[in-house]
CSV table of C-alpha atoms in Angstrom, one decimal:
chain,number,residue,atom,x,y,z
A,5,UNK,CA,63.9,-42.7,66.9
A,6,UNK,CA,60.7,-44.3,68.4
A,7,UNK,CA,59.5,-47.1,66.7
A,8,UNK,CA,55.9,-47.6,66.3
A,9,UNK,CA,55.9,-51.4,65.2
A,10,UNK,CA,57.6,-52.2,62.4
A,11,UNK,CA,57.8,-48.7,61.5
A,12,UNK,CA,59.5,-45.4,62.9
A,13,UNK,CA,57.0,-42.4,62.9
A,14,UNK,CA,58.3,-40.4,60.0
A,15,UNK,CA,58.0,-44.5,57.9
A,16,UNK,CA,54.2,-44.5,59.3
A,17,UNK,CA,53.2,-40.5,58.2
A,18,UNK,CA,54.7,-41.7,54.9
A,19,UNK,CA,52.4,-44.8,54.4
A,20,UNK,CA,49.6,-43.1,55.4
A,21,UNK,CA,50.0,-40.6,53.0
A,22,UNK,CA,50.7,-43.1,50.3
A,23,UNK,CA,47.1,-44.7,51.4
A,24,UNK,CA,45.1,-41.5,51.5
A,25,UNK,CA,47.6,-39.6,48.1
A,26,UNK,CA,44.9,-41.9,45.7
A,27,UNK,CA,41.6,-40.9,47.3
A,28,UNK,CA,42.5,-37.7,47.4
A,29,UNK,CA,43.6,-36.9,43.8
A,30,UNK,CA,40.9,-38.8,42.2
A,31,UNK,CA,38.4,-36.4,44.2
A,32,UNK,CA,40.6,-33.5,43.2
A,33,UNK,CA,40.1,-34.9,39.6
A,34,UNK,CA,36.5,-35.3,39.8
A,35,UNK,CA,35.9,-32.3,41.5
A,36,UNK,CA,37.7,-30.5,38.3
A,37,UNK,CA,35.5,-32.1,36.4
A,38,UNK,CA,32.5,-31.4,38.2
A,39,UNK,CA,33.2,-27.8,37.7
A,40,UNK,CA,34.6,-28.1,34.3
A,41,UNK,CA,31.2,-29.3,33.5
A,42,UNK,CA,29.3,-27.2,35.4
A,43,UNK,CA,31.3,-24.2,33.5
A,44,UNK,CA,30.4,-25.6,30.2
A,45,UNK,CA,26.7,-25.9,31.0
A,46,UNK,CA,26.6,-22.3,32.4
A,47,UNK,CA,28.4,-21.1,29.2
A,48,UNK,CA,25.9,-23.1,26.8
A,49,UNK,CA,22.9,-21.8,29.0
A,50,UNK,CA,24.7,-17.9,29.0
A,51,UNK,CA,24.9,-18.7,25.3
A,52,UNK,CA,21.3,-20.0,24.6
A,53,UNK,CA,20.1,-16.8,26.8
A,54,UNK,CA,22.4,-14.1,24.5
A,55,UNK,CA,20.7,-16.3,21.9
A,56,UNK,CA,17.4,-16.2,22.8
A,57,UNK,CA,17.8,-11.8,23.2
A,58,UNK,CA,19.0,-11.9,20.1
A,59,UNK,CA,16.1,-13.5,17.9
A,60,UNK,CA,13.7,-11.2,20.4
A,61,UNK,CA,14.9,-8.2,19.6
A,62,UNK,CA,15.5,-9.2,15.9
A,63,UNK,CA,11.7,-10.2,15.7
A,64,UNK,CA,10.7,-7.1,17.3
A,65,UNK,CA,12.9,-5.4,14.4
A,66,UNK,CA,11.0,-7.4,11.8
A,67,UNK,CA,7.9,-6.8,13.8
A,68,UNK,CA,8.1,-3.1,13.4
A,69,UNK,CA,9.2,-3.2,10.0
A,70,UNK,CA,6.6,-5.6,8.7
A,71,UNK,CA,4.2,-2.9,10.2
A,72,UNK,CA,6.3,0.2,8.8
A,73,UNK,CA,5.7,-1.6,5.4
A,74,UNK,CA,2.4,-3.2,6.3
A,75,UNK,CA,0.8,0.6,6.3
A,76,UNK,CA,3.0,2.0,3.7
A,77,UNK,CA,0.9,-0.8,1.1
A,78,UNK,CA,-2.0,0.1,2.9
A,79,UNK,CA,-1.8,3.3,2.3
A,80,UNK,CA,-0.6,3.2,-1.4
A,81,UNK,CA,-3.5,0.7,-2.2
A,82,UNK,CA,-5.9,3.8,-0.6
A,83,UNK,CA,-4.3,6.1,-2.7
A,84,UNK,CA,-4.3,3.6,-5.6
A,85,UNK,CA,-8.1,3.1,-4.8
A,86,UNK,CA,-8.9,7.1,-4.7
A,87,UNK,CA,-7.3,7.5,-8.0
A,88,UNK,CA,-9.0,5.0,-9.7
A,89,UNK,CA,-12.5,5.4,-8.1
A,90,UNK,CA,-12.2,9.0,-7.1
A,91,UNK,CA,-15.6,9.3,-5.1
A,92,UNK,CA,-17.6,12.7,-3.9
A,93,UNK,CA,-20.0,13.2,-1.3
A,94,UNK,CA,-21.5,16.4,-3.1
A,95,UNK,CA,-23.6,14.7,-5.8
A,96,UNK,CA,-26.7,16.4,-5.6
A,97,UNK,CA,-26.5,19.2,-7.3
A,98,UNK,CA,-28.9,22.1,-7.4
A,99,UNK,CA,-29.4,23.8,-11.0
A,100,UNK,CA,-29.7,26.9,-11.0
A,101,UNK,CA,-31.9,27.6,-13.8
A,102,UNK,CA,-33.5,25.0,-16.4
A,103,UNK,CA,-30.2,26.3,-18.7
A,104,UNK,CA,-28.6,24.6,-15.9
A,105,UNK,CA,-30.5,21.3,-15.5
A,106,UNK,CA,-30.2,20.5,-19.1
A,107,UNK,CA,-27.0,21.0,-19.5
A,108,UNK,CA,-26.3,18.1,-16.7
A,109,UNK,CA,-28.9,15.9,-18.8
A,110,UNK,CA,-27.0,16.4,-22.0
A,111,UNK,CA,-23.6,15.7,-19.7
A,112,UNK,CA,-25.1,12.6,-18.3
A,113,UNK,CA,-26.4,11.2,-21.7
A,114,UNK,CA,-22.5,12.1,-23.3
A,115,UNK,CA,-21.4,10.1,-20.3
A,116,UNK,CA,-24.0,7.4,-21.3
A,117,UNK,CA,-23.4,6.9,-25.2
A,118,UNK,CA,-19.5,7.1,-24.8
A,119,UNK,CA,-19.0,4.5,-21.8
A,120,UNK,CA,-22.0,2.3,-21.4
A,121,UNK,CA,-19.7,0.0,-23.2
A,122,UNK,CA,-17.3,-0.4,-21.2
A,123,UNK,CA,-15.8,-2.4,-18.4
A,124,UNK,CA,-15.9,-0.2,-15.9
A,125,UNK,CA,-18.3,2.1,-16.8
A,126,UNK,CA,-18.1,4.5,-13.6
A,127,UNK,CA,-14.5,4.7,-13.8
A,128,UNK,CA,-14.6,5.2,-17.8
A,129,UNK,CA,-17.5,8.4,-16.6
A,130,UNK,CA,-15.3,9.8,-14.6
A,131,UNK,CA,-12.2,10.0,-16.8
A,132,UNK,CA,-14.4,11.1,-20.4
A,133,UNK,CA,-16.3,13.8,-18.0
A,134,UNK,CA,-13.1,15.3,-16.8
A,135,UNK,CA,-12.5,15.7,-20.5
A,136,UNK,CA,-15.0,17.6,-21.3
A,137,UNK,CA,-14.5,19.8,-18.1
A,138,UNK,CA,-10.6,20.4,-19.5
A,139,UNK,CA,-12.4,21.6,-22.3
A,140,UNK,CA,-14.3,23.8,-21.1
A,141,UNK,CA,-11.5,25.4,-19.2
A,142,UNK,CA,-9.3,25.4,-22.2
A,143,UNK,CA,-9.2,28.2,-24.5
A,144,UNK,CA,-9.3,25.8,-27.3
A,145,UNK,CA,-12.6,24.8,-26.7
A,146,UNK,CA,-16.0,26.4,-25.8
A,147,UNK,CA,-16.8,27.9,-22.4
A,148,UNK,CA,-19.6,25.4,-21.6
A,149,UNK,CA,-20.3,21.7,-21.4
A,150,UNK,CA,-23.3,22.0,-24.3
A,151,UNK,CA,-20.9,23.7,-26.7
A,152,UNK,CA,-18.2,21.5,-26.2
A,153,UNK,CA,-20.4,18.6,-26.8
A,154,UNK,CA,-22.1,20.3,-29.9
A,155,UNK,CA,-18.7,21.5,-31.0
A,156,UNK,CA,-18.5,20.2,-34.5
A,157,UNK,CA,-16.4,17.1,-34.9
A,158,UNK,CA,-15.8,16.0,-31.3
A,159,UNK,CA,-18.5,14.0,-30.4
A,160,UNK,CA,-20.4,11.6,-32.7
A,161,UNK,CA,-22.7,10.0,-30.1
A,162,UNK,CA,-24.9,13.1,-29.9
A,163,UNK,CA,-27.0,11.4,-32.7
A,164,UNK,CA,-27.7,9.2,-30.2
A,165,UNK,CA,-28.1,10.9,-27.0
A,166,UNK,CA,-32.0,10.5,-26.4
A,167,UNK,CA,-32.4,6.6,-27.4
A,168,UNK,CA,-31.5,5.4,-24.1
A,169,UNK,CA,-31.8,7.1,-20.2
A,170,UNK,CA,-28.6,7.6,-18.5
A,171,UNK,CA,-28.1,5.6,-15.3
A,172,UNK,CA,-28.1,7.4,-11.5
A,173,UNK,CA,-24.3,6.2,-11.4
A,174,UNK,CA,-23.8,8.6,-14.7
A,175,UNK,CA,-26.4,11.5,-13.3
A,176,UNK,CA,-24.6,11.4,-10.6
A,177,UNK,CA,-20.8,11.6,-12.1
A,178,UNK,CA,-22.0,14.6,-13.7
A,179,UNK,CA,-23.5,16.2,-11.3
A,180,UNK,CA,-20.1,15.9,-9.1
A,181,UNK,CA,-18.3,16.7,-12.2
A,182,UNK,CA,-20.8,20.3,-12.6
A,183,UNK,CA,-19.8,21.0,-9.2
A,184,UNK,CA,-16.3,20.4,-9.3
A,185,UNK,CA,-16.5,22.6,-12.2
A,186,UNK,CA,-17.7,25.8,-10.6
A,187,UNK,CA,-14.8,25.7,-8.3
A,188,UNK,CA,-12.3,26.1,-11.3
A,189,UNK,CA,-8.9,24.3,-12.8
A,190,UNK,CA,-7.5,22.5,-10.6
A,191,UNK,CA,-10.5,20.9,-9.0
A,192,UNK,CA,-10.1,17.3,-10.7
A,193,UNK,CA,-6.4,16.8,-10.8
A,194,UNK,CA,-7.4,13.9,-8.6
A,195,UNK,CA,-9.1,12.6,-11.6
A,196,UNK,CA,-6.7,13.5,-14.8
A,197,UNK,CA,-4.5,16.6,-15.7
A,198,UNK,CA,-6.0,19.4,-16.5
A,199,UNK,CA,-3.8,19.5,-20.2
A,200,UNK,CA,-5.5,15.6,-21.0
A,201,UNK,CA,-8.2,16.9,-23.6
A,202,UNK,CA,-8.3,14.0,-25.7
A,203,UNK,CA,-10.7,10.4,-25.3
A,204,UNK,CA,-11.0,8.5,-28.5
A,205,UNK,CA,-10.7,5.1,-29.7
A,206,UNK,CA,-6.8,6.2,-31.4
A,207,UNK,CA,-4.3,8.3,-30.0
A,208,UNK,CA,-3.4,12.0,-30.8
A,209,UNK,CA,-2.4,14.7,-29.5
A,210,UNK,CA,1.3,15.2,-27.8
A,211,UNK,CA,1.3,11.9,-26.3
A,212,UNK,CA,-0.8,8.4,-24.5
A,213,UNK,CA,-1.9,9.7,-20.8
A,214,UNK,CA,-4.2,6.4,-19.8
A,215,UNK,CA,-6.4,3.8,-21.0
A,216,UNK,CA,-9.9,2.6,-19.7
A,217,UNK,CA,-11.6,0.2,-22.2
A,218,UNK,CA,-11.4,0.8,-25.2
A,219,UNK,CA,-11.1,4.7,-24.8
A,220,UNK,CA,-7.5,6.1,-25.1
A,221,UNK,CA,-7.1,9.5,-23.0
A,222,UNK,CA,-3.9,11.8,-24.8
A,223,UNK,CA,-2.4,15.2,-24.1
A,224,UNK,CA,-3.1,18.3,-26.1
């Protein structure tokens, strides 16, 4: 075999491989390394992204569901609000006769001497007149507002009904309250049953509807 120096050629391939073996697995190493790395930090960024989709579409969720709730308070305060100042847009009512314009004095001055006491005075109006207006519609009672106020035993302030003017606020409750009226049972449910016909200071009747003030409102 030819000899090339000290070695033959198959001796010199070997040493050259045994100069370049070292180089060449410590690249291989790093190289695995490299992309060992490189794998991690695409699998933490992959992760971070699936992450990141994750908290978006679960704060779009909460998004949509703060708003879903947002208008269901909104609209339960409204509706809260309406039934505890129920408010109408026909206050000025027309009499038709002088029989009819003092009967919405006398109702204004009931309103007056039972609730200018109280805290919310409007609010009390509203709940007494309907009171009287279940009255009326009740076959209990007399067919009109002055004879259910004159009705003998129900209403003690009507010794008092002419020492003091009622207020607009109280006009005008009545007025609405007339109106309402005219259209028959059923108009003021918005306001309190039709089957409350009680508002004293104690309860009676077949059981406690609400409270404003001091005035308790009961069931027949």
């Amino acid at each position: 075999m030819k000899k090339y120096g000290k070695y033959t050629k198959k001796e010199e391939i070997a040493n050259r491989l045994r100069i370049y073996k070292k180089p060449v697995i410590y690249t291989v190493i790093i190289m695995l390394v490299i992309l060992s790395v490189a794998t991690i930090f695409l699998m933490i960024d992959k992760q971070k992204k699936e992450q990141k989709e994750i908290e978006e579409r679960q704060a779009a969720v909460r998004l949509v569901l703060m708003e879903a709730l947002a208008k269901e308070v909104e609209a339960e305060q409204q509706y809260i609000e309406e039934v505890n100042h129920p408010t109408y847009v026909h206050y000025e009512y027309k009499p038709k006769s002088d029989e009819h314009y003092e009967e919405l004095d006398l109702f204004a001055r009931v309103l007056h001497c039972e609730n200018s006491n109280e805290v919310d005075g409007e609010m009390a109006c509203w709940k007494t007149g309907s009171v009287i207006v279940n009255r009326v519609w009740s076959s209990k009672y007399p067919n009109t507002v002055t004879d259910v106020v004159y009705d003998p035993g129900q209403y003690d302030c009507i010794e008092f009904l002419y020492r003091e003017e009622p207020t607009d606020i109280e006009y005008e409750v009545a007025a609405a309250l007339m109106e309402l009226m005219e259209e028959g049972p059923g108009s003021i449910n918005k306001i309190i049953p039709e089957n409350v016909l009680y508002a004293a200071e104690f309860r009676q009747g077949s059981g406690f509807y609400d409270q404003e003030g001091r005035t308790i409102y009961c069931y027949e």
